[in-house]
PDB file of C-alpha atoms in Angstrom:
ATOM      1  CA  SER A   1       3.808  19.443 -19.870  1.00 27.00           C
ATOM      2  CA  CYS A   2       3.494  17.500 -16.460  1.00 29.00           C
ATOM      3  CA  ASP A   3      -0.185  17.288 -15.618  1.00 29.00           C
ATOM      4  CA  PHE A   4      -0.741  16.662 -19.381  1.00 29.00           C
ATOM      5  CA  PHE A   5       1.050  13.484 -19.991  1.00 30.00           C
ATOM      6  CA  PHE A   6      -0.927  11.590 -16.090  1.00 32.00           C
ATOM      7  CA  PHE A   7      -4.152  12.324 -18.828  1.00 32.00           C
ATOM      8  CA  GLN A   8      -3.076   9.719 -21.234  1.00 35.00           C
ATOM      9  CA  ALA A   9      -4.123   6.187 -19.969  1.00 38.00           C
ATOM     10  CA  GLU A  10      -4.621   3.799 -22.041  1.00 45.00           C
ATOM     11  CA  ASP A  11      -8.191   3.253 -22.572  1.00 47.00           C
ATOM     12  CA  GLY A  12      -7.805  -0.285 -23.599  1.00 46.00           C
ATOM     13  CA  ILE A  13      -6.037  -1.297 -20.343  1.00 44.00           C
ATOM     14  CA  ARG A  14      -8.443   0.530 -18.098  1.00 47.00           C
ATOM     15  CA  ASP A  15     -10.762  -1.479 -19.848  1.00 48.00           C
ATOM     16  CA  PHE A  16      -8.996  -4.789 -19.619  1.00 45.00           C
ATOM     17  CA  CYS A  17      -8.914  -3.763 -15.616  1.00 51.00           C
ATOM     18  CA  LEU A  18     -12.378  -3.155 -15.349  1.00 45.00           C
ATOM     19  CA  SER A  19     -13.526  -6.672 -17.165  1.00 42.00           C
ATOM     20  CA  ARG A  20     -11.237  -8.294 -14.703  1.00 52.00           C
ATOM     21  CA  GLY A  21     -13.199  -6.685 -11.961  1.00 53.00           C
ATOM     22  CA  LEU A  22     -10.897  -4.453 -10.273  1.00 68.00           C
ATOM     23  CA  GLY A  23     -13.880  -1.616 -12.125  1.00 62.00           C
ATOM     24  CA  ASP A  24     -15.999  -3.197  -8.829  1.00 71.00           C
ATOM     25  CA  VAL A  25     -12.958  -2.990  -5.466  1.00 81.00           C
ATOM     26  CA  TYR A  26     -11.982   0.297  -3.423  1.00 83.00           C
ATOM     27  CA  LYS A  27      -8.503   0.117  -5.210  1.00 84.00           C
ATOM     28  CA  ARG A  28      -5.911   1.812  -1.663  1.00 86.00           C
ATOM     29  CA  GLN A  29      -3.035   3.169  -3.024  1.00 91.00           C
ATOM     30  CA  VAL A  30      -0.243   3.164   0.416  1.00 91.00           C
ATOM     31  CA  LEU A  31       2.475   5.938  -0.334  1.00 88.00           C
ATOM     32  CA  SER A  32       4.675   7.516   0.711  1.00 89.00           C
ATOM     33  CA  GLY A  33       7.115  10.592  -0.539  1.00 84.00           C
ATOM     34  CA  LYS A  34      10.311   9.300   1.100  1.00 89.00           C
ATOM     35  CA  GLY A  35      11.990   5.187   2.338  1.00 91.00           C
ATOM     36  CA  GLY A  36      12.321   4.033   5.263  1.00 92.00           C
ATOM     37  CA  VAL A  37       8.291   5.156   6.987  1.00 95.00           C
ATOM     38  CA  GLY A  38       6.760   1.726   7.160  1.00 94.00           C
ATOM     39  CA  LYS A  39       4.534   1.213   3.881  1.00 96.00           C
ATOM     40  CA  SER A  40       4.758  -2.578   3.259  1.00 96.00           C
ATOM     41  CA  THR A  41       4.968  -2.813   6.658  1.00 96.00           C
ATOM     42  CA  VAL A  42       0.940  -0.991   6.938  1.00 96.00           C
ATOM     43  CA  SER A  43       0.071  -2.053   3.528  1.00 96.00           C
ATOM     44  CA  SER A  44       0.653  -5.692   4.564  1.00 97.00           C
ATOM     45  CA  GLN A  45      -0.579  -5.132   8.766  1.00 97.00           C
ATOM     46  CA  LEU A  46      -3.730  -4.112   6.197  1.00 96.00           C
ATOM     47  CA  ALA A  47      -3.930  -6.154   4.597  1.00 96.00           C
ATOM     48  CA  PHE A  48      -4.632  -8.517   7.143  1.00 97.00           C
ATOM     49  CA  THR A  49      -7.125  -6.664   9.501  1.00 95.00           C
ATOM     50  CA  LEU A  50      -8.764  -6.304   6.970  1.00 95.00           C
ATOM     51  CA  ALA A  51      -9.099  -9.744   5.598  1.00 96.00           C
ATOM     52  CA  LYS A  52      -9.439 -11.298   9.137  1.00 94.00           C
ATOM     53  CA  LYS A  53     -12.860  -9.076   9.094  1.00 93.00           C
ATOM     54  CA  GLY A  54     -13.956 -10.974   6.286  1.00 94.00           C
ATOM     55  CA  PHE A  55     -13.248  -8.695   3.482  1.00 94.00           C
ATOM     56  CA  ASN A  56     -11.788  -9.995   0.302  1.00 95.00           C
ATOM     57  CA  VAL A  57      -8.543  -8.709  -0.230  1.00 95.00           C
ATOM     58  CA  GLY A  58      -6.205  -8.047  -2.756  1.00 95.00           C
ATOM     59  CA  LEU A  59      -2.156  -6.923  -1.769  1.00 96.00           C
ATOM     60  CA  LEU A  60      -0.158  -6.237  -5.030  1.00 95.00           C
ATOM     61  CA  ASP A  61       2.849  -5.230  -4.553  1.00 96.00           C
ATOM     62  CA  VAL A  62       4.860  -2.574  -7.393  1.00 94.00           C
ATOM     63  CA  ASP A  63       7.794  -1.964  -5.605  1.00 93.00           C
ATOM     64  CA  ILE A  64       9.856  -4.010  -7.859  1.00 92.00           C
ATOM     65  CA  CYS A  65      13.032  -2.860  -6.943  1.00 91.00           C
ATOM     66  CA  GLY A  66      12.443  -3.968  -3.358  1.00 92.00           C
ATOM     67  CA  PRO A  67       9.557  -6.844  -3.218  1.00 95.00           C
ATOM     68  CA  SER A  68       8.855  -6.654   0.872  1.00 95.00           C
ATOM     69  CA  ILE A  69       5.643  -8.229   0.593  1.00 97.00           C
ATOM     70  CA  PRO A  70       6.287 -12.210   0.301  1.00 97.00           C
ATOM     71  CA  LYS A  71       8.617 -11.849   3.626  1.00 97.00           C
ATOM     72  CA  MET A  72       6.140 -10.133   6.013  1.00 97.00           C
ATOM     73  CA  LEU A  73       3.521 -12.233   4.504  1.00 97.00           C
ATOM     74  CA  GLY A  74       5.427 -15.513   5.883  1.00 97.00           C
ATOM     75  CA  LEU A  75       5.352 -16.253   1.396  1.00 97.00           C
ATOM     76  CA  VAL A  76       8.937 -16.831   0.674  1.00 95.00           C
ATOM     77  CA  GLY A  77       9.322 -19.483  -1.664  1.00 93.00           C
ATOM     78  CA  HIS A  78       6.135 -19.810  -2.898  1.00 95.00           C
ATOM     79  CA  GLU A  79       5.345 -19.384  -6.754  1.00 91.00           C
ATOM     80  CA  VAL A  80       2.457 -18.294  -9.757  1.00 91.00           C
ATOM     81  CA  HIS A  81       0.379 -21.237 -11.472  1.00 88.00           C
ATOM     82  CA  GLN A  82      -0.250 -19.943 -15.052  1.00 87.00           C
ATOM     83  CA  SER A  83      -3.283 -20.870 -16.797  1.00 82.00           C
ATOM     84  CA  ASN A  84      -4.911 -19.603 -19.546  1.00 85.00           C
ATOM     85  CA  GLU A  85      -6.911 -17.251 -17.566  1.00 85.00           C
ATOM     86  CA  GLY A  86      -3.692 -16.013 -16.556  1.00 88.00           C
ATOM     87  CA  TRP A  87      -2.202 -15.453 -13.314  1.00 92.00           C
ATOM     88  CA  SER A  88      -3.356 -16.779 -10.079  1.00 94.00           C
ATOM     89  CA  PRO A  89      -1.799 -14.712  -7.579  1.00 95.00           C
ATOM     90  CA  VAL A  90      -0.560 -16.185  -3.693  1.00 97.00           C
ATOM     91  CA  TYR A  91      -3.266 -17.034  -1.583  1.00 97.00           C
ATOM     92  CA  LEU A  92      -2.647 -16.654   2.090  1.00 96.00           C
ATOM     93  CA  GLU A  93      -5.871 -16.843   2.984  1.00 95.00           C
ATOM     94  CA  ASP A  94      -9.421 -18.048   1.574  1.00 95.00           C
ATOM     95  CA  ASN A  95      -9.948 -14.286   1.171  1.00 96.00           C
ATOM     96  CA  LEU A  96      -6.156 -12.425   0.695  1.00 97.00           C
ATOM     97  CA  ALA A  97      -4.514 -12.935  -2.334  1.00 97.00           C
ATOM     98  CA  VAL A  98      -0.836 -12.228  -2.961  1.00 97.00           C
ATOM     99  CA  MET A  99       0.831 -10.553  -5.607  1.00 97.00           C
ATOM    100  CA  SER A 100       4.301 -10.205  -6.161  1.00 96.00           C
ATOM    101  CA  ILE A 101       7.614  -9.781  -8.599  1.00 95.00           C
ATOM    102  CA  GLY A 102       9.304 -11.551  -6.100  1.00 95.00           C
ATOM    103  CA  PHE A 103       7.583 -14.897  -6.356  1.00 95.00           C
ATOM    104  CA  LEU A 104       9.361 -14.668  -9.586  1.00 92.00           C
ATOM    105  CA  LEU A 105      12.951 -14.280  -8.833  1.00 90.00           C
ATOM    106  CA  PRO A 106      14.896 -17.215  -9.922  1.00 87.00           C
ATOM    107  CA  SER A 107      16.895 -16.121  -5.635  1.00 86.00           C
ATOM    108  CA  GLN A 108      15.138 -13.928  -2.762  1.00 85.00           C
ATOM    109  CA  ASP A 109      18.562 -11.611  -3.132  1.00 90.00           C
ATOM    110  CA  GLU A 110      17.910 -10.243  -6.976  1.00 89.00           C
ATOM    111  CA  ALA A 111      18.641  -7.458  -7.923  1.00 89.00           C
ATOM    112  CA  ILE A 112      16.351  -5.814 -10.431  1.00 88.00           C
ATOM    113  CA  VAL A 113      17.945  -3.497 -13.180  1.00 90.00           C
ATOM    114  CA  TRP A 114      15.036  -2.642 -15.322  1.00 88.00           C
ATOM    115  CA  ARG A 115      14.633   0.895 -16.068  1.00 87.00           C
ATOM    116  CA  GLY A 116      11.283   2.302 -16.213  1.00 84.00           C
ATOM    117  CA  PRO A 117       9.054   0.807 -20.057  1.00 88.00           C
ATOM    118  CA  ARG A 118      10.010  -2.585 -17.783  1.00 90.00           C
ATOM    119  CA  LYS A 119       8.372  -2.508 -15.123  1.00 90.00           C
ATOM    120  CA  ASN A 120       5.704  -0.745 -16.462  1.00 89.00           C
ATOM    121  CA  GLY A 121       4.992  -3.581 -18.496  1.00 90.00           C
ATOM    122  CA  LEU A 122       5.317  -5.556 -16.040  1.00 92.00           C
ATOM    123  CA  ILE A 123       2.703  -4.013 -13.714  1.00 91.00           C
ATOM    124  CA  LYS A 124       0.123  -3.291 -16.668  1.00 89.00           C
ATOM    125  CA  GLN A 125       0.707  -7.242 -16.356  1.00 89.00           C
ATOM    126  CA  PHE A 126      -0.372  -7.269 -12.616  1.00 90.00           C
ATOM    127  CA  LEU A 127      -3.706  -5.134 -13.578  1.00 86.00           C
ATOM    128  CA  THR A 128      -4.181  -6.996 -17.002  1.00 86.00           C
ATOM    129  CA  ASP A 129      -2.942 -10.942 -16.156  1.00 89.00           C
ATOM    130  CA  VAL A 130      -3.624 -11.738 -12.642  1.00 92.00           C
ATOM    131  CA  THR A 131      -7.159 -13.721 -12.059  1.00 92.00           C
ATOM    132  CA  TRP A 132      -8.273 -11.453  -9.042  1.00 90.00           C
ATOM    133  CA  GLY A 133     -11.524 -12.950  -8.929  1.00 88.00           C
ATOM    134  CA  GLU A 134     -14.163 -11.661  -5.794  1.00 89.00           C
ATOM    135  CA  LEU A 135     -12.755  -8.924  -4.291  1.00 92.00           C
ATOM    136  CA  ASP A 136     -13.638  -6.089  -1.813  1.00 92.00           C
ATOM    137  CA  TYR A 137     -11.015  -4.229  -1.320  1.00 93.00           C
ATOM    138  CA  LEU A 138      -7.266  -3.856  -3.204  1.00 93.00           C
ATOM    139  CA  ILE A 139      -4.336  -2.929  -1.743  1.00 95.00           C
ATOM    140  CA  ILE A 140      -0.851  -1.418  -4.052  1.00 94.00           C
ATOM    141  CA  ASP A 141       2.001  -1.038  -1.853  1.00 95.00           C
ATOM    142  CA  THR A 142       4.111   1.525  -3.632  1.00 93.00           C
ATOM    143  CA  PRO A 143       7.272   1.621  -4.093  1.00 91.00           C
ATOM    144  CA  PRO A 144       8.709   5.902  -2.452  1.00 90.00           C
ATOM    145  CA  GLY A 145       8.547   8.779  -4.465  1.00 88.00           C
ATOM    146  CA  THR A 146       6.401  10.154  -7.363  1.00 87.00           C
ATOM    147  CA  SER A 147       7.893   8.250 -10.393  1.00 83.00           C
ATOM    148  CA  ASP A 148       7.339   5.355 -13.208  1.00 85.00           C
ATOM    149  CA  GLU A 149       5.388   2.982 -10.503  1.00 88.00           C
ATOM    150  CA  HIS A 150       3.303   5.710  -9.855  1.00 89.00           C
ATOM    151  CA  ILE A 151       2.287   6.837 -13.018  1.00 88.00           C
ATOM    152  CA  SER A 152       1.459   3.714 -14.294  1.00 88.00           C
ATOM    153  CA  ILE A 153      -1.060   2.729 -11.722  1.00 88.00           C
ATOM    154  CA  VAL A 154      -2.434   6.090 -11.761  1.00 86.00           C
ATOM    155  CA  SER A 155      -2.148   5.338 -15.424  1.00 84.00           C
ATOM    156  CA  TYR A 156      -3.887   2.641 -16.178  1.00 83.00           C
ATOM    157  CA  LEU A 157      -5.957   2.630 -13.566  1.00 79.00           C
ATOM    158  CA  LYS A 158      -7.568   5.311 -13.458  1.00 74.00           C
ATOM    159  CA  PRO A 159      -8.838   5.977 -10.137  1.00 69.00           C
ATOM    160  CA  ASP A 160     -12.671   6.042  -8.919  1.00 76.00           C
ATOM    161  CA  GLN A 161     -13.167   8.910  -6.894  1.00 75.00           C
ATOM    162  CA  THR A 162     -15.800   7.768  -5.414  1.00 77.00           C
ATOM    163  CA  LYS A 163     -14.423   5.051  -4.376  1.00 81.00           C
ATOM    164  CA  ASP A 164     -10.542   5.142  -4.518  1.00 89.00           C
ATOM    165  CA  GLY A 165      -8.398   6.954  -3.098  1.00 91.00           C
ATOM    166  CA  ALA A 166      -4.168   6.756  -1.782  1.00 93.00           C
ATOM    167  CA  ILE A 167      -3.319   6.273   2.016  1.00 95.00           C
ATOM    168  CA  ILE A 168      -0.490   7.846   2.455  1.00 96.00           C
ATOM    169  CA  VAL A 169       2.447   7.529   5.229  1.00 96.00           C
ATOM    170  CA  THR A 170       4.812   9.803   7.142  1.00 97.00           C
ATOM    171  CA  THR A 171       7.051   9.723   9.497  1.00 97.00           C
ATOM    172  CA  PRO A 172       6.927  12.375  12.513  1.00 97.00           C
ATOM    173  CA  GLN A 173      10.466  14.074  11.596  1.00 96.00           C
ATOM    174  CA  GLU A 174      10.331  17.569   9.256  1.00 96.00           C
ATOM    175  CA  VAL A 175      12.238  15.175   7.035  1.00 95.00           C
ATOM    176  CA  SER A 176       9.633  12.434   6.347  1.00 96.00           C
ATOM    177  CA  LEU A 177       7.270  15.113   6.100  1.00 97.00           C
ATOM    178  CA  GLN A 178       9.134  17.304   3.530  1.00 96.00           C
ATOM    179  CA  ASP A 179       8.916  14.681   0.672  1.00 95.00           C
ATOM    180  CA  VAL A 180       5.462  13.595   1.682  1.00 96.00           C
ATOM    181  CA  ARG A 181       4.202  16.733   0.358  1.00 97.00           C
ATOM    182  CA  LYS A 182       5.823  15.830  -3.057  1.00 95.00           C
ATOM    183  CA  GLU A 183       3.546  13.116  -2.320  1.00 95.00           C
ATOM    184  CA  LEU A 184       0.149  14.933  -1.916  1.00 96.00           C
ATOM    185  CA  SER A 185       1.107  17.712  -5.208  1.00 95.00           C
ATOM    186  CA  PHE A 186       1.920  14.267  -6.352  1.00 94.00           C
ATOM    187  CA  CYS A 187      -2.056  12.521  -5.725  1.00 93.00           C
ATOM    188  CA  LYS A 188      -3.825  16.054  -6.817  1.00 93.00           C
ATOM    189  CA  LYS A 189      -2.556  16.628 -10.212  1.00 92.00           C
ATOM    190  CA  THR A 190      -3.696  13.456 -11.224  1.00 91.00           C
ATOM    191  CA  ASN A 191      -7.767  13.967  -9.728  1.00 90.00           C
ATOM    192  CA  THR A 192      -5.991  10.809  -6.913  1.00 91.00           C
ATOM    193  CA  LYS A 193      -8.548  11.161  -4.090  1.00 92.00           C
ATOM    194  CA  ILE A 194      -6.915  11.127  -0.206  1.00 94.00           C
ATOM    195  CA  LEU A 195      -8.260   8.977   2.177  1.00 94.00           C
ATOM    196  CA  GLY A 196      -5.869  10.311   4.681  1.00 95.00           C
ATOM    197  CA  VAL A 197      -2.397   9.814   6.332  1.00 97.00           C
ATOM    198  CA  ILE A 198      -0.856   7.702   9.345  1.00 97.00           C
ATOM    199  CA  GLU A 199       2.004   8.483  10.702  1.00 97.00           C
ATOM    200  CA  ASN A 200       3.806   5.613  11.645  1.00 97.00           C
ATOM    201  CA  MET A 201       7.139   5.233  14.507  1.00 96.00           C
ATOM    202  CA  SER A 202       5.375   7.813  16.144  1.00 96.00           C
ATOM    203  CA  GLY A 203       6.566   7.364  19.648  1.00 93.00           C
ATOM    204  CA  PHE A 204       8.057   4.827  21.144  1.00 92.00           C
ATOM    205  CA  VAL A 205       6.400   3.110  24.802  1.00 81.00           C
ATOM    206  CA  CYS A 206       8.452   1.569  26.736  1.00 83.00           C
ATOM    207  CA  PRO A 207       7.861  -2.205  27.099  1.00 80.00           C
ATOM    208  CA  HIS A 208       8.705  -2.334  30.328  1.00 84.00           C
ATOM    209  CA  CYS A 209       7.575   1.946  32.185  1.00 81.00           C
ATOM    210  CA  THR A 210       5.187   2.430  29.147  1.00 76.00           C
ATOM    211  CA  GLN A 211       6.918   5.373  29.336  1.00 81.00           C
ATOM    212  CA  THR A 212       6.432   6.609  25.593  1.00 81.00           C
ATOM    213  CA  SER A 213       9.233   8.395  23.958  1.00 91.00           C
ATOM    214  CA  GLU A 214       9.732  10.865  20.908  1.00 93.00           C
ATOM    215  CA  ILE A 215      12.778   8.803  18.683  1.00 92.00           C
ATOM    216  CA  PHE A 216      11.207  10.785  15.778  1.00 94.00           C
ATOM    217  CA  LYS A 217      10.136  13.983  17.368  1.00 93.00           C
ATOM    218  CA  ALA A 218       8.253  16.377  15.089  1.00 94.00           C
ATOM    219  CA  THR A 219       9.781  18.763  14.813  1.00 94.00           C
ATOM    220  CA  THR A 220       7.281  20.838  13.440  1.00 96.00           C
ATOM    221  CA  GLY A 221       4.113  19.332  14.138  1.00 95.00           C
ATOM    222  CA  GLY A 222       4.659  16.001  12.269  1.00 96.00           C
ATOM    223  CA  ALA A 223       1.352  14.739  10.294  1.00 97.00           C
ATOM    224  CA  GLU A 224      -1.437  15.936  13.030  1.00 97.00           C
ATOM    225  CA  LYS A 225       0.070  19.820  11.356  1.00 97.00           C
ATOM    226  CA  MET A 226       0.468  18.955   7.915  1.00 97.00           C
ATOM    227  CA  CYS A 227      -3.644  17.718   7.935  1.00 97.00           C
ATOM    228  CA  GLN A 228      -4.218  20.402   9.204  1.00 97.00           C
ATOM    229  CA  ASP A 229      -2.019  22.221   6.570  1.00 97.00           C
ATOM    230  CA  TYR A 230      -4.175  20.119   3.753  1.00 97.00           C
ATOM    231  CA  GLN A 231      -7.932  19.394   5.000  1.00 97.00           C
ATOM    232  CA  ILE A 232      -6.990  16.022   4.704  1.00 96.00           C
ATOM    233  CA  PRO A 233      -7.904  13.476   7.661  1.00 95.00           C
ATOM    234  CA  LEU A 234      -5.187  12.138   9.669  1.00 97.00           C
ATOM    235  CA  LEU A 235      -6.387   8.438   9.562  1.00 96.00           C
ATOM    236  CA  GLY A 236      -3.800   7.306  13.101  1.00 96.00           C
ATOM    237  CA  LYS A 237      -1.002   6.557  15.319  1.00 97.00           C
ATOM    238  CA  ILE A 238       1.027   3.361  14.766  1.00 96.00           C
ATOM    239  CA  PRO A 239       3.394   3.596  17.672  1.00 95.00           C
ATOM    240  CA  LEU A 240       7.685   2.271  17.899  1.00 93.00           C
ATOM    241  CA  ASP A 241       7.019  -1.335  18.723  1.00 92.00           C
ATOM    242  CA  PRO A 242       9.490  -4.480  18.061  1.00 91.00           C
ATOM    243  CA  ASN A 243       6.106  -6.355  17.875  1.00 92.00           C
ATOM    244  CA  ILE A 244       6.095  -5.085  14.419  1.00 93.00           C
ATOM    245  CA  MET A 245       9.055  -6.314  13.218  1.00 93.00           C
ATOM    246  CA  LEU A 246       8.509  -9.512  14.933  1.00 94.00           C
ATOM    247  CA  SER A 247       5.284  -9.658  13.578  1.00 96.00           C
ATOM    248  CA  CYS A 248       6.843  -8.540   9.267  1.00 96.00           C
ATOM    249  CA  GLU A 249       9.852 -10.720  10.262  1.00 96.00           C
ATOM    250  CA  GLN A 250       7.422 -14.387  10.986  1.00 96.00           C
ATOM    251  CA  GLY A 251       5.214 -12.999   8.419  1.00 96.00           C
ATOM    252  CA  VAL A 252       2.164 -12.479  10.478  1.00 97.00           C
ATOM    253  CA  SER A 253       0.041 -10.203  11.430  1.00 97.00           C
ATOM    254  CA  ILE A 254       0.104  -8.332  14.174  1.00 96.00           C
ATOM    255  CA  ALA A 255      -3.465  -8.335  15.213  1.00 94.00           C
ATOM    256  CA  GLU A 256      -3.495 -11.902  15.846  1.00 94.00           C
ATOM    257  CA  LYS A 257      -0.251 -12.134  18.304  1.00 94.00           C
ATOM    258  CA  TYR A 258      -0.235  -9.071  19.614  1.00 93.00           C
ATOM    259  CA  PRO A 259      -3.808  -8.882  19.251  1.00 94.00           C
ATOM    260  CA  ASP A 260      -3.831  -5.641  23.522  1.00 92.00           C
ATOM    261  CA  SER A 261      -0.394  -3.853  21.757  1.00 91.00           C
ATOM    262  CA  LEU A 262      -1.401  -0.245  20.307  1.00 92.00           C
ATOM    263  CA  PRO A 263       0.035  -0.937  17.537  1.00 94.00           C
ATOM    264  CA  ALA A 264      -2.623  -3.397  16.599  1.00 95.00           C
ATOM    265  CA  LYS A 265      -5.541  -1.452  17.727  1.00 95.00           C
ATOM    266  CA  GLY A 266      -4.133   0.867  15.938  1.00 95.00           C
ATOM    267  CA  TYR A 267      -4.712  -0.859  12.416  1.00 96.00           C
ATOM    268  CA  SER A 268      -8.022  -1.849  13.790  1.00 95.00           C
ATOM    269  CA  SER A 269      -8.943   1.642  14.152  1.00 95.00           C
ATOM    270  CA  ILE A 270      -8.190   3.007  10.886  1.00 96.00           C
ATOM    271  CA  VAL A 271      -9.254  -0.353   8.985  1.00 94.00           C
ATOM    272  CA  GLU A 272     -12.670   0.810  10.745  1.00 92.00           C
ATOM    273  CA  SER A 273     -12.243   4.589   9.522  1.00 89.00           C
ATOM    274  CA  LEU A 274     -11.169   3.317   5.747  1.00 86.00           C
ATOM    275  CA  ASN A 275     -14.804   0.818   6.236  1.00 83.00           C
ATOM    276  CA  GLN A 276     -17.136   4.149   6.923  1.00 76.00           C
ATOM    277  CA  ASN A 277     -15.508   4.766   2.972  1.00 59.00           C
ATOM    278  CA  PHE A 278     -16.872   1.003   1.833  1.00 54.00           C
ATOM    279  CA  LYS A 279     -19.767   0.782   3.814  1.00 53.00           C
ATOM    280  CA  GLN A 280     -21.005   4.041   2.055  1.00 52.00           C
TER     281      GLN A 280
END
């Protein structure tokens, strides 16, 4: 059965991950059953914000077919170097390490046409061959759905219920929520702890008159109602803001470039919430 598969993890790979130091790291998978809700934006901005607060952060991009992380961190054109110890991630700062297939491609426009086994093989290499060093957090940016990449991460790492977990990203409208509920089901089947939900693109605040418009209307109650139904935390709501787009295009932290913006304050609040688990 489907449930049975998830627990056939390769113990040798998991032990190797632990020997790489990932056993003591707070691992955060950024998930959503829906595409286009802003998982890579959330992953990159959470990594920026955590690093700014002094944590040692790794950002792993397992969106094999659509890697956005190099662009969103201003690292396009950088390459991964290999040594006897393994692959060295690309460092944006001394305490922010990044790994993505985007660093391995000859061109940013190159398509990845791979079946599941090749994707799984690369994810295994990311987890066993990358010399992450001493990390406090490992943020894992995933593609939409509940398929190969997600099963590989859960199977290889076997998240620790006491400190690891998933951050679920959605937008307010029902067409997104209906797929996100499938992701919640995936987490339950794989025994992955749900740390909470982020409602992204939650309203648009006009920069001229400050009036809020609901671009994606929460016709069925949005993330707030879903969290109540499933009894899981709502970590925060991030509004639509052109400055987020500009920050991602330029590969910078919105908290540093636009510190007084609502999204910057939202990400800071979410990180504070996540840090409560870290301190415990």
